[in-house]
PDB file of C-alpha atoms in Angstrom:
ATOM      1  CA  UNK A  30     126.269-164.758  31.487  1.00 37.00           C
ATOM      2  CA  UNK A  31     127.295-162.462  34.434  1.00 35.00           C
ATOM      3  CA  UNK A  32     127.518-159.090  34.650  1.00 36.00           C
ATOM      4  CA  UNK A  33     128.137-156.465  37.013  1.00 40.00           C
ATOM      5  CA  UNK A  34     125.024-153.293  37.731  1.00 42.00           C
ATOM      6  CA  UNK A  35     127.275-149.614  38.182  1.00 47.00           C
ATOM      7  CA  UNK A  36     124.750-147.051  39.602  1.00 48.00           C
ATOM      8  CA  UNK A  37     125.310-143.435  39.844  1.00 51.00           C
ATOM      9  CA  UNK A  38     128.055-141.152  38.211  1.00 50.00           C
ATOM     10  CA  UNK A  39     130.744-141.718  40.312  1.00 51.00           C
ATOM     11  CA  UNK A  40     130.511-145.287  39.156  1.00 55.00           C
ATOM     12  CA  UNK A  41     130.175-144.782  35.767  1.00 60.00           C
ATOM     13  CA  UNK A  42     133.521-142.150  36.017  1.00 54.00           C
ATOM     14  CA  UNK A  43     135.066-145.410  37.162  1.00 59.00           C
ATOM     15  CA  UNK A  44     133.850-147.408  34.596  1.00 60.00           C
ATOM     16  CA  UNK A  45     135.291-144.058  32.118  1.00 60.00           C
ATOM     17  CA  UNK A  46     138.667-144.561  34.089  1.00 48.00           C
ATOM     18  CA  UNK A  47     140.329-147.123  32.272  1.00 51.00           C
ATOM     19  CA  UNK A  48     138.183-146.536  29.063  1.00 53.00           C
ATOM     20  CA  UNK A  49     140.697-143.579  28.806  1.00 48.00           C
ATOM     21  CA  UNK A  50     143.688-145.313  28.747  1.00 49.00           C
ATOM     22  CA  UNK A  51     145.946-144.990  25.716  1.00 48.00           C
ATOM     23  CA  UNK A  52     143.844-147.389  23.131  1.00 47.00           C
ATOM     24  CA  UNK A  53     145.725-150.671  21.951  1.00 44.00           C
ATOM     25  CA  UNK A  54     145.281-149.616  18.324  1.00 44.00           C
ATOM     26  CA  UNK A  55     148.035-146.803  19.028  1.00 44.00           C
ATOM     27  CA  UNK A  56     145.047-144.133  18.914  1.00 50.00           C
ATOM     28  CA  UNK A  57     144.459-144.042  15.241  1.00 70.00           C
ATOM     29  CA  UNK A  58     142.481-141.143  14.176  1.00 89.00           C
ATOM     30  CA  UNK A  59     140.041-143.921  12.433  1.00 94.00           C
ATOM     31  CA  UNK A  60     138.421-147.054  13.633  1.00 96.00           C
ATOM     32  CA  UNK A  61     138.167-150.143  11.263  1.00 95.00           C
ATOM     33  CA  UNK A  62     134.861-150.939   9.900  1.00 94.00           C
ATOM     34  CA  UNK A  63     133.630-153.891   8.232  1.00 90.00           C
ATOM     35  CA  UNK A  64     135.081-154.359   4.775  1.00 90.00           C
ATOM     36  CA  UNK A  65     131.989-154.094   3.279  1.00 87.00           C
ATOM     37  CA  UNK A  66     131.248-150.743   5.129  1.00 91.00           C
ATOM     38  CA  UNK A  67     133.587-148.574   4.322  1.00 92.00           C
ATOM     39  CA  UNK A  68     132.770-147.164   1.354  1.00 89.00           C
ATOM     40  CA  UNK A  69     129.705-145.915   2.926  1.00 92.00           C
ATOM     41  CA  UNK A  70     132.242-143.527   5.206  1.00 92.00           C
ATOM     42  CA  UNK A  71     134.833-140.948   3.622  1.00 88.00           C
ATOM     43  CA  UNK A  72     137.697-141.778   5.704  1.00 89.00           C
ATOM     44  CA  UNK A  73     136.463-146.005   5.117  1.00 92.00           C
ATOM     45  CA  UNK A  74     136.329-146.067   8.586  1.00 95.00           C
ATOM     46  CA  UNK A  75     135.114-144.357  11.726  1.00 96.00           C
ATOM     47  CA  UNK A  76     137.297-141.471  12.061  1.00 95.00           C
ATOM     48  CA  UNK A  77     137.567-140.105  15.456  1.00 96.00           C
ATOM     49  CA  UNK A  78     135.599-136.790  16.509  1.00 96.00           C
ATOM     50  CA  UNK A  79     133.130-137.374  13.699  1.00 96.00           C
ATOM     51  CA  UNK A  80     128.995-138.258  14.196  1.00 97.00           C
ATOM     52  CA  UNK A  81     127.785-140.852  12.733  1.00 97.00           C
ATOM     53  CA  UNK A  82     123.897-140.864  12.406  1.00 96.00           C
ATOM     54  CA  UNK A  83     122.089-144.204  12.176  1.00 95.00           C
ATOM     55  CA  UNK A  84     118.715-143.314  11.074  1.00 89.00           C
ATOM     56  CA  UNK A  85     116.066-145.619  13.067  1.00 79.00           C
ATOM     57  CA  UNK A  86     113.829-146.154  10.065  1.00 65.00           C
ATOM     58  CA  UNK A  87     110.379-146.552   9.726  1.00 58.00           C
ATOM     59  CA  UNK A  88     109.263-149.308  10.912  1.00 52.00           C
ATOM     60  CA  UNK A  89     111.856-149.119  13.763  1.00 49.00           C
ATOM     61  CA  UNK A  90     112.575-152.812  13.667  1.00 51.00           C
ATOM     62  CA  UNK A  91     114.331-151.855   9.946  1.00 67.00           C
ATOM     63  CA  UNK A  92     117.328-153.230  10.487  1.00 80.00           C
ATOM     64  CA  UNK A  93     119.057-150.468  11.596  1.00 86.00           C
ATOM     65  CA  UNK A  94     120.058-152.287  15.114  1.00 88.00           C
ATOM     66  CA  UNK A  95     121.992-155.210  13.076  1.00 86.00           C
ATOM     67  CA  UNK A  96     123.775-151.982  11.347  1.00 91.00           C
ATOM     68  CA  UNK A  97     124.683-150.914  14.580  1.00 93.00           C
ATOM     69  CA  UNK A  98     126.190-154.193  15.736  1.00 93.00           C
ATOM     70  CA  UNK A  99     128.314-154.144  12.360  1.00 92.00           C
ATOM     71  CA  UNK A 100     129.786-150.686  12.665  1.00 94.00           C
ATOM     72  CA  UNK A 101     130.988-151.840  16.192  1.00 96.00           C
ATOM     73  CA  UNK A 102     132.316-154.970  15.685  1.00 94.00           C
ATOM     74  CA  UNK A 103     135.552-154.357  14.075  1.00 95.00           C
ATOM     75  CA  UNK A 104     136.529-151.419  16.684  1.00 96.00           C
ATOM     76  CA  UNK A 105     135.685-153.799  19.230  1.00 95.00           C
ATOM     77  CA  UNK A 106     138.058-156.647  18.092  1.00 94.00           C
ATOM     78  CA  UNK A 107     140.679-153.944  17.939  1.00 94.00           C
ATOM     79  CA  UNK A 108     140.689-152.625  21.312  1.00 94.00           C
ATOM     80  CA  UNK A 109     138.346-150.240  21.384  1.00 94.00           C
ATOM     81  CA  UNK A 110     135.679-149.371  24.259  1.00 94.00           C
ATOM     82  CA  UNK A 111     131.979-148.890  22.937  1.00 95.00           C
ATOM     83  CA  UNK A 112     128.788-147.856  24.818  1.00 95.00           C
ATOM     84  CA  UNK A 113     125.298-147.994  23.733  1.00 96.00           C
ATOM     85  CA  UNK A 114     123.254-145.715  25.715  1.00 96.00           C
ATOM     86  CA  UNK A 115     119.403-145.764  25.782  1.00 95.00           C
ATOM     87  CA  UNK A 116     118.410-149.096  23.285  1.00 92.00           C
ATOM     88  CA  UNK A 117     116.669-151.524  26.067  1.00 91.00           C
ATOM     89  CA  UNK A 118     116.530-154.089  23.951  1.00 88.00           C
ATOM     90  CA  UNK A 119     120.350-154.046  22.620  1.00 89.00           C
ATOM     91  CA  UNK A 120     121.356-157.574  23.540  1.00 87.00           C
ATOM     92  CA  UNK A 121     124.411-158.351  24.941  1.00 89.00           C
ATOM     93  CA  UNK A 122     124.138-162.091  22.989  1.00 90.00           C
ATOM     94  CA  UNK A 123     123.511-160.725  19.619  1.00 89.00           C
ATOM     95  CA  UNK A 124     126.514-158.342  20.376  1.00 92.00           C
ATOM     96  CA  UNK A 125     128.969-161.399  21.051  1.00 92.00           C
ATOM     97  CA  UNK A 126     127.822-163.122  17.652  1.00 89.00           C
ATOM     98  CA  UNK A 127     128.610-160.236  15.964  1.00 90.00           C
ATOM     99  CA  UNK A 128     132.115-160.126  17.278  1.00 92.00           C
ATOM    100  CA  UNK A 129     131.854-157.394  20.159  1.00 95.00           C
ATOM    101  CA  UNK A 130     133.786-157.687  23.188  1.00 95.00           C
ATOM    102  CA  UNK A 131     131.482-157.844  26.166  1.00 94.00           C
ATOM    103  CA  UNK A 132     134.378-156.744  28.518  1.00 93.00           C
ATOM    104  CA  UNK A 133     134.440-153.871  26.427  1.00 93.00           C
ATOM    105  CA  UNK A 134     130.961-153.420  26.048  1.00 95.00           C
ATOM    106  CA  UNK A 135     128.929-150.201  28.742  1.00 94.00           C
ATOM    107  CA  UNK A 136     125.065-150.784  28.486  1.00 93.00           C
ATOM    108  CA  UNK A 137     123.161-148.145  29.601  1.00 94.00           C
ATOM    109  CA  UNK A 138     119.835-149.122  28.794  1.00 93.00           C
ATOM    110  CA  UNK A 139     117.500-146.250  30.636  1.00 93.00           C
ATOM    111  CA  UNK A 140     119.537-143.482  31.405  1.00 94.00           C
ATOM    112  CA  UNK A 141     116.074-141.489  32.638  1.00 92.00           C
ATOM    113  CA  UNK A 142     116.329-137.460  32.463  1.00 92.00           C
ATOM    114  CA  UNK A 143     119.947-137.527  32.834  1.00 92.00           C
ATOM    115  CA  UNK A 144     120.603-138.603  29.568  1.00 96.00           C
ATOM    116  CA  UNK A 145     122.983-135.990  28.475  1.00 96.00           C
ATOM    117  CA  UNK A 146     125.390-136.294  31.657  1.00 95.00           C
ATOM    118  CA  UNK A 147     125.242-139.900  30.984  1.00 95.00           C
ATOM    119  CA  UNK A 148     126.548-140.024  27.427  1.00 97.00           C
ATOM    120  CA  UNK A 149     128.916-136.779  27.650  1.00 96.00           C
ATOM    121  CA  UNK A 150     130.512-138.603  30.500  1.00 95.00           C
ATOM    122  CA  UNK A 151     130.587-141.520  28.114  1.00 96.00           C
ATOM    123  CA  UNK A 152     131.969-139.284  25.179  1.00 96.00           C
ATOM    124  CA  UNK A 153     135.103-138.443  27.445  1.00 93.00           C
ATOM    125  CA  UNK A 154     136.569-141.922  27.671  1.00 90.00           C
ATOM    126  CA  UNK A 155     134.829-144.578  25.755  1.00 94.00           C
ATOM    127  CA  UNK A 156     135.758-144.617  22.114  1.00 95.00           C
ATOM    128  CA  UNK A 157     132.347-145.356  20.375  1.00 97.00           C
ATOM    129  CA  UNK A 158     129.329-144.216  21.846  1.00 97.00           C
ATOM    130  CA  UNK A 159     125.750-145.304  20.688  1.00 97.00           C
ATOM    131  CA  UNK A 160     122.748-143.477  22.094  1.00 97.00           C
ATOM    132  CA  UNK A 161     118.985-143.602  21.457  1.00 96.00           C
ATOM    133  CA  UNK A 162     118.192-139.910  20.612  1.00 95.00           C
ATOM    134  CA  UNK A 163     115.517-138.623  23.103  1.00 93.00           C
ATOM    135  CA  UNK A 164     111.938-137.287  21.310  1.00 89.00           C
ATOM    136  CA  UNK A 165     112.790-133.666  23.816  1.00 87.00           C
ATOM    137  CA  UNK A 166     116.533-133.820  22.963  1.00 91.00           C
ATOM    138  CA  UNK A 167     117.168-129.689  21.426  1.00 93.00           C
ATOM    139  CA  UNK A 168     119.694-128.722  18.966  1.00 94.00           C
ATOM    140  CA  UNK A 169     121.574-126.969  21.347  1.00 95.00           C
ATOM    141  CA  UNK A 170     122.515-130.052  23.798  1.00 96.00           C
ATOM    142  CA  UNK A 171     122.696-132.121  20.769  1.00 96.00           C
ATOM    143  CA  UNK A 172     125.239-129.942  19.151  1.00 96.00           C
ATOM    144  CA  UNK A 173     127.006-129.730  22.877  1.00 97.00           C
ATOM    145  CA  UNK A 174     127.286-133.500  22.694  1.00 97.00           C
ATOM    146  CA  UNK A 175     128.944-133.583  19.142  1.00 97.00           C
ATOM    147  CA  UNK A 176     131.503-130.997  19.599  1.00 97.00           C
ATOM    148  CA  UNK A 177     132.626-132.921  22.792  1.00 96.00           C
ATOM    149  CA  UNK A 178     132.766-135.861  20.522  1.00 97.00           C
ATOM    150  CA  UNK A 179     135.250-133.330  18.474  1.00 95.00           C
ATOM    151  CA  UNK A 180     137.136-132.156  21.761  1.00 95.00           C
ATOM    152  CA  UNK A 181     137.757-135.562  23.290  1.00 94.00           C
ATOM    153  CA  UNK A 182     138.405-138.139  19.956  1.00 95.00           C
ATOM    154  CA  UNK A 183     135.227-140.175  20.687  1.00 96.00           C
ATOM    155  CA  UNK A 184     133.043-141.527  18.046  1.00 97.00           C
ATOM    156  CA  UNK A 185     129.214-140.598  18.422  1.00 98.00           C
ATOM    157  CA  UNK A 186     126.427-142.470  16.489  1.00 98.00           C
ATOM    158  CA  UNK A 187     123.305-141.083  17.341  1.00 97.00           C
ATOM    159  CA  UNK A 188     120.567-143.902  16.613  1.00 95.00           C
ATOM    160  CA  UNK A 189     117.603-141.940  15.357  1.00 92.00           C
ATOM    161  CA  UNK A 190     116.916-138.251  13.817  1.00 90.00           C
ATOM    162  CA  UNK A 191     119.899-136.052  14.294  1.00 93.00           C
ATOM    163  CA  UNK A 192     121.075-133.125  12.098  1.00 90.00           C
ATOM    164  CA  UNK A 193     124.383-132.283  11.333  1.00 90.00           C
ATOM    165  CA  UNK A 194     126.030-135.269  11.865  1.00 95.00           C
ATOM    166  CA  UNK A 195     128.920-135.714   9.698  1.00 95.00           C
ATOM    167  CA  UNK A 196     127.248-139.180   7.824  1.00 95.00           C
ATOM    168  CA  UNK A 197     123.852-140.392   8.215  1.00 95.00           C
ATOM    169  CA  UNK A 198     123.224-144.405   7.577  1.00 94.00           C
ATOM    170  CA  UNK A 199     119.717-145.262   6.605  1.00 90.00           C
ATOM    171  CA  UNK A 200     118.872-148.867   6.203  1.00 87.00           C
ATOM    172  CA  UNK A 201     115.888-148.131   3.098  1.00 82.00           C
ATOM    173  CA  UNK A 202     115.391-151.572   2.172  1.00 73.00           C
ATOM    174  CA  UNK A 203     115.295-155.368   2.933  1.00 64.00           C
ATOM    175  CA  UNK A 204     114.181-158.844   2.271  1.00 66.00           C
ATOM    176  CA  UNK A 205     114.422-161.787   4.781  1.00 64.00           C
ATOM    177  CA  UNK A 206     116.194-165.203   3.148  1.00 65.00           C
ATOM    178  CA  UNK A 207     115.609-168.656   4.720  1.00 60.00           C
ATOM    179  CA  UNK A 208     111.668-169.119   4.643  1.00 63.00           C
ATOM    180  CA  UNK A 209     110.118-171.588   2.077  1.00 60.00           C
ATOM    181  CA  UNK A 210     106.828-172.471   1.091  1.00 64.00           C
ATOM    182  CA  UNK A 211     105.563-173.228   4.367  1.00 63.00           C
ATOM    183  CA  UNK A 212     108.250-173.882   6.257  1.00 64.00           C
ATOM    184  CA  UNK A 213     111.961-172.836   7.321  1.00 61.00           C
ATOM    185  CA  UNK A 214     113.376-169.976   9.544  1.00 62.00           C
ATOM    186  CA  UNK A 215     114.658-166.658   8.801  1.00 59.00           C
ATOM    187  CA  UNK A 216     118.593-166.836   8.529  1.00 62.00           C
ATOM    188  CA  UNK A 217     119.654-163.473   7.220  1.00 65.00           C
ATOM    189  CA  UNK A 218     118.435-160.265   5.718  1.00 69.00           C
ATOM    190  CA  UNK A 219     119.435-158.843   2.210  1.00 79.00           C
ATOM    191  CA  UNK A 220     119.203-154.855   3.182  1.00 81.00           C
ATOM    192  CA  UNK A 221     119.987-151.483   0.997  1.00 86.00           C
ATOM    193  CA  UNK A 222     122.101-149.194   2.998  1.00 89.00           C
ATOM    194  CA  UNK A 223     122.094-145.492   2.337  1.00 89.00           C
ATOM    195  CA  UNK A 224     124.731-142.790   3.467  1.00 91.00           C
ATOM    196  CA  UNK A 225     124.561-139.326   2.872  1.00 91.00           C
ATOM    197  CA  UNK A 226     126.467-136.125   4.658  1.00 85.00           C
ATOM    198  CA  UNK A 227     128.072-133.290   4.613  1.00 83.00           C
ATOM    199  CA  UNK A 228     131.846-132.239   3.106  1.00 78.00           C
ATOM    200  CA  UNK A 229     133.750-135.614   1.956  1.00 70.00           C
ATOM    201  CA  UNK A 230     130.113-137.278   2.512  1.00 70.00           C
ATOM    202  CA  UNK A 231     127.975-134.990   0.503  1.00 72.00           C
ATOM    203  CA  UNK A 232     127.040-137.397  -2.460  1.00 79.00           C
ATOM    204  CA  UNK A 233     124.861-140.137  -1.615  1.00 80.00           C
ATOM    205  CA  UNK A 234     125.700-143.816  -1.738  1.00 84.00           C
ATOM    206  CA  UNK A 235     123.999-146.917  -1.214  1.00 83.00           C
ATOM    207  CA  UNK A 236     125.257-151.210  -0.737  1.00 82.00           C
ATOM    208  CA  UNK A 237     123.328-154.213  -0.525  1.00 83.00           C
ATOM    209  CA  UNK A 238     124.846-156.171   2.750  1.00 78.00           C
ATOM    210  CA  UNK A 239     123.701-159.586   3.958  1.00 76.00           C
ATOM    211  CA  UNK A 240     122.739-158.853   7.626  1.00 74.00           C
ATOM    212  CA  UNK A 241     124.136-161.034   9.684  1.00 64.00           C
ATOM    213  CA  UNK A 242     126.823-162.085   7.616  1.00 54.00           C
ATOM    214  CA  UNK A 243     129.074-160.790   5.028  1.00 44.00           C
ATOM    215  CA  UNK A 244     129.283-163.132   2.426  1.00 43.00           C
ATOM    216  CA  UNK A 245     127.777-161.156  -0.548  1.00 40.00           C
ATOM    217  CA  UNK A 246     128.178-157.054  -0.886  1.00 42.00           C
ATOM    218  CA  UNK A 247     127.019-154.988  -3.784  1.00 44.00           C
ATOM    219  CA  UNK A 248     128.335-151.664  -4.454  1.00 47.00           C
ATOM    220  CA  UNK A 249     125.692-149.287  -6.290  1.00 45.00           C
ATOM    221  CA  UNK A 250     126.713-145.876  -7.263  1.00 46.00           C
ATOM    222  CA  UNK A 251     123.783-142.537  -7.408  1.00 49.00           C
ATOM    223  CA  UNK A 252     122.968-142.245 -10.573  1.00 44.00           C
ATOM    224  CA  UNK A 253     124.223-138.388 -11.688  1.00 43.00           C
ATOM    225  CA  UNK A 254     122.768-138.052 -15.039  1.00 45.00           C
ATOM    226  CA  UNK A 255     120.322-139.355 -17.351  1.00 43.00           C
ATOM    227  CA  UNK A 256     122.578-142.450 -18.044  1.00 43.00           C
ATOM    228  CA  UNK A 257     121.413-146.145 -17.073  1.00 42.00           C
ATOM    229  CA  UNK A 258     123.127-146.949 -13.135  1.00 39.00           C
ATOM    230  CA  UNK A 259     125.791-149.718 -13.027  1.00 43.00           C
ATOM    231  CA  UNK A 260     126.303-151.793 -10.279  1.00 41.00           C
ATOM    232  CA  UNK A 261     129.771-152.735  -9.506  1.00 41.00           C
ATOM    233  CA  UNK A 262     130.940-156.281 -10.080  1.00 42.00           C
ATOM    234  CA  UNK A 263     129.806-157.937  -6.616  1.00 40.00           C
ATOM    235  CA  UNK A 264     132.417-158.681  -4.577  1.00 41.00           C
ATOM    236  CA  UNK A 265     133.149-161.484  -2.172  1.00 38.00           C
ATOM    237  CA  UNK A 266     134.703-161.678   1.239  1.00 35.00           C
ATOM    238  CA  UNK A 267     136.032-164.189   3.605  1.00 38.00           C
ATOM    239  CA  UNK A 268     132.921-165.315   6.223  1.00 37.00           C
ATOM    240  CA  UNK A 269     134.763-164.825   9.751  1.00 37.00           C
ATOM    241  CA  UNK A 270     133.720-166.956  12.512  1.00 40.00           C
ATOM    242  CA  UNK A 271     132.500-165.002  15.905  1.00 39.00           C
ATOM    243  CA  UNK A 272     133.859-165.588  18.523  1.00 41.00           C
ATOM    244  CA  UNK A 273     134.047-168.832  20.285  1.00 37.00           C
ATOM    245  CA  UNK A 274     131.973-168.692  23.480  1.00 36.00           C
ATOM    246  CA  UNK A 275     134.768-169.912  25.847  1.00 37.00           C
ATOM    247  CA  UNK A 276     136.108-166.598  24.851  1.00 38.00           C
ATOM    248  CA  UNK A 277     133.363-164.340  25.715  1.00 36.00           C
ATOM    249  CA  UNK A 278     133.603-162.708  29.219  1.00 40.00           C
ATOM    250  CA  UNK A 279     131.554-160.705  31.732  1.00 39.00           C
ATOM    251  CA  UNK A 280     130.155-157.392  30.570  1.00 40.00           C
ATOM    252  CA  UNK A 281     128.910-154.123  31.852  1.00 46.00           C
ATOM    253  CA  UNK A 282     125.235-152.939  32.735  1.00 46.00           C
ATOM    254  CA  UNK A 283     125.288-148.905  33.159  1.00 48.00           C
ATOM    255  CA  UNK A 284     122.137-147.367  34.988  1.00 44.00           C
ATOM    256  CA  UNK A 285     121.239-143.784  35.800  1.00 44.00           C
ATOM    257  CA  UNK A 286     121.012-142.574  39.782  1.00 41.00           C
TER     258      UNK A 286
END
């Protein structure tokens, strides 16, 4: 698969360039989501200006980067641009399977010390941006970054420990499906999503989502009193094919100066 190396920020302002361009999608104040996501996010989507938190769990192979690749991939087939700043081993393959458009795709995989230049310049013309959240990062440059998230109409998912954001997604649980006795390869994980925030987001929520794959989603509600928890009836949805690999074209590798 080719790709293309852009070094330094004048680059990367031309790789912003035509990130800004009016977006396909007519500049909807929210970005689709996975069916099966949105009831995790009070506007069922990702709505523009917001941060969304995507707690790296514990251990940090939890899951949480096959959440990442799901809250992307319907922006992605709808226009959008989307950056994931900081995550070495975000691969560009596992991206195209889960229906990401590599031409629309800016990897930044070490932005070094100038981490916050390279993901505000990000935030001003790239319509999702994922970053790694640095151990030093302070509350006042993170809260810098989110309010130019507000000023400019991007969507910011920090991937790690963040306060404040608007909705934090926690992937709490899983179990691995495919392995018998003995033999057989892990196809898919059953994991237990959790979302809670502030305003519209303030009570918690949690789904069961196959990961990869969407075939199966369970809906449970918080319990609020002393009364026994429901689930909701599951529901199923229509599998959707990624796409074909004829399709799938160059995409972009980001580094720092």
């Amino acid at each position: 698969m080719a790709g293309r190396m852009v070094v330094g920020s004048a680059a990367l302002a031309e790789l912003v360039r035509p990130a800004s361009a009016p977006d396909p999608a007519g500049g909807h104040r929210v970005l689709p989501v996975r069916p099966e996501l949105t009831g995790l996010l009070p506007n069922r989507g990702l709505r523009r200006g917001s941060t969304i938190a995507v707690g790296a769990g514990q251990p940090r192979r939890s899951g949480a980067t096959s959440l990442i690749l799901a809250l992307l991939a319907e922006a992605s087939r709808a226009g959008s641009w989307c950056a994931v700043v900081g995550v070495p081993t975000f691969g560009a393959g596992a991206a195209a399977e889960a229906g990401i458009a590599l031409d629309r795709l800016a990897l930044v995989p070490n932005p070094g010390p100038e981490w916050p230049t390279v993901v505000a310049a990000l935030i001003d013309g790239v319509d999702v941006v994922v970053t790694a959240v640095p151990t030093t990062v302070s509350s006042s440059v993170a809260n810098r970054l989110a309010a130019r998230a507000r000023q400019r109409g991007s969507v910011l998912v920090p991937y790690g420990r963040w306060d404040g954001a608007d909705v934090t997604l926690q992937v709490v649980r899983g179990v691995w499906e495919g392995l018998g006795p003995g033999r057989g390869r892990l196809r898919r994980r059953e994991v237990t999503v959790s979302a809670r925030g502030r305003g519209a987001a303030a009570r918690p929520k949690e789904i069961k989502v196959w990961l990869p794959g969407d075939e199966l989603t369970r809906v449970i509600p918080r319990a609020t009193g002393g009364g026994p928890v429901r689930a909701a009836a599951p529901r199923r949805f229509r599998v959707v094919a990624p796409a074909a690999a004829a399709a799938v074209r160059p995409f972009t590798v980001v580094g720092s100066a």
